[in-house]
Amino acid sequence: MPRYKVTVEYDGRHLVGWQRQANGPSVQQHIEEAIQKFCGEDIRIQGAGRTDAGVHALGQVATFDLQKEHSPFTVMNAINQHIKPAPVAILDCENVDDEFNARFSATARHYLYRIINRRAPLTVDEGLAWHVKKELDSNAMAEAAEVFVGQHDFTSFRAAACQANSPVKTLSKMEISRFEDEIQVRLSARSFLHNQVRAMVGTLSLVGHGQWTKADVQAALDAKDRQKAGPNAPPHGLYLTDVDY
Amino acid sequence: MPRYKVTVEYDGRHLVGWQRQANGPSVQQHIEEAIQKFCGEDIRIQGAGRTDAGVHALGQVATFDLQKEHSPFTVMNAINQHIKPAPVAILDCENVDDEFNARFSATARHYLYRIINRRAPLTVDEGLAWHVKKELDSNAMAEAAEVFVGQHDFTSFRAAACQANSPVKTLSKMEISRFEDEIQVRLSARSFLHNQVRAMVGTLSLVGHGQWTKADVQAALDAKDRQKAGPNAPPHGLYLTDVDY
């Protein structure tokens, strides 16, 4: 059976997230239904990252098998054709061998978190960034972010619903930069816990507001208790940008 | 009477353009109604550029007078409060002297035109860029854009409805660069004719597709005939980014 790897972009604003849910349309469901319309095969696809409701992707990756052989170009165009008007697009499609799995073969996942830091409401970026009105000190946030880099027990930054076997993860990058009103947080790791990025960014926002110090972030990490960390940043600032294999 | 200068951002997707129209909500109408709700004054504001339906702004500028004195900070916040949920935001507000006029005092206007050049449909950028599926040669477009730079009679790139006294304008910049799938066109001039940017970008897309040469663009400019130039690029790729004074 031919196996396909697709690169997927989506606007999470009107989606319940990657995984199929009872309460609305998910990315997975949209793609599976488009495949069904295209070739009649009722399959389940595997995604690299199970993004939450409201979270966007510029480079999510998924794999699936089809009974019948089609060229990757045909598969890409057919899904894009049948998935309309859902805000989901297949950017690329290729054949991979049957050892390859979008989720388990991934060696790194890269996320971007966008904050727009200004008093005025958002217009073109509404639902595409976290709007923070009070001034954030992005240098202090960047300094405190160093606490997270490396291998740690991230229990304090993990959703109660997280299904990972271990809370120990290795964050290889967390870089924070400011361009005028926009603060961008870029993160990389082999894998992340459920809500880990949003919990870390939400906690760093407390540092940006001067309420917390870098030492407070360290203490929250050391506590291994979700109650000791800051709130989750909202989902609509978050983008899964790339997955490495 | 105090005069105020405001910097305005808007998402043109659900707006009929800058100017008041009978057929739907304009940016001007939204701002004027918000001012009316804030202080009861029924005024007309003056914008630096009369953007068309669907065109966005990151830094439009407008001026207006109020009978009663308020701090610029109060004016900004009050308009932002009362304009909701329209996708229009006041980014900045300051007092200016009564010689200053958003339209007539402008010394340069800067526009960005965004093209996303890929087969896959748009998701997060839907309505925020021109989607061109067939490959564009952005280097050929950049080379041909040189034809437009400088002082020319732009009759071939002017809407029939254009109200400017003269078709002669001086384009001080037209730079085209590509970042992966996105082609950005950055233009600057003291002022532009109606539809000039969209007609120039639409014409350059013919060069990008290999249908026209740089010499064809020169011939279209020399013809001083709108019928001899290419089609208008769609409005939703266009952003008024800045106005200089």
CSV table of C-alpha atoms in Angstrom, one decimal, chain A residues 121 133, chain B residues 34 37 79-86 88:
chain,number,residue,atom,x,y,z
A,121,PRO,CA,-7.3,46.4,18.9
A,133,LYS,CA,-2.4,45.7,25.7
B,34,ALA,CA,-17.4,56.3,16.6
B,37,LYS,CA,-20.8,58.2,19.8
B,79,ILE,CA,-12.7,55.8,19.0
B,80,ASN,CA,-11.2,52.3,19.5
B,81,GLN,CA,-13.9,51.6,22.1
B,82,HIS,CA,-16.8,52.8,20.1
B,83,ILE,CA,-15.7,51.4,16.7
B,84,LYS,CA,-15.9,47.8,17.8
B,85,PRO,CA,-16.6,45.3,16.2
B,86,ALA,CA,-15.5,47.0,13.0
B,88,VAL,CA,-10.6,49.3,12.2
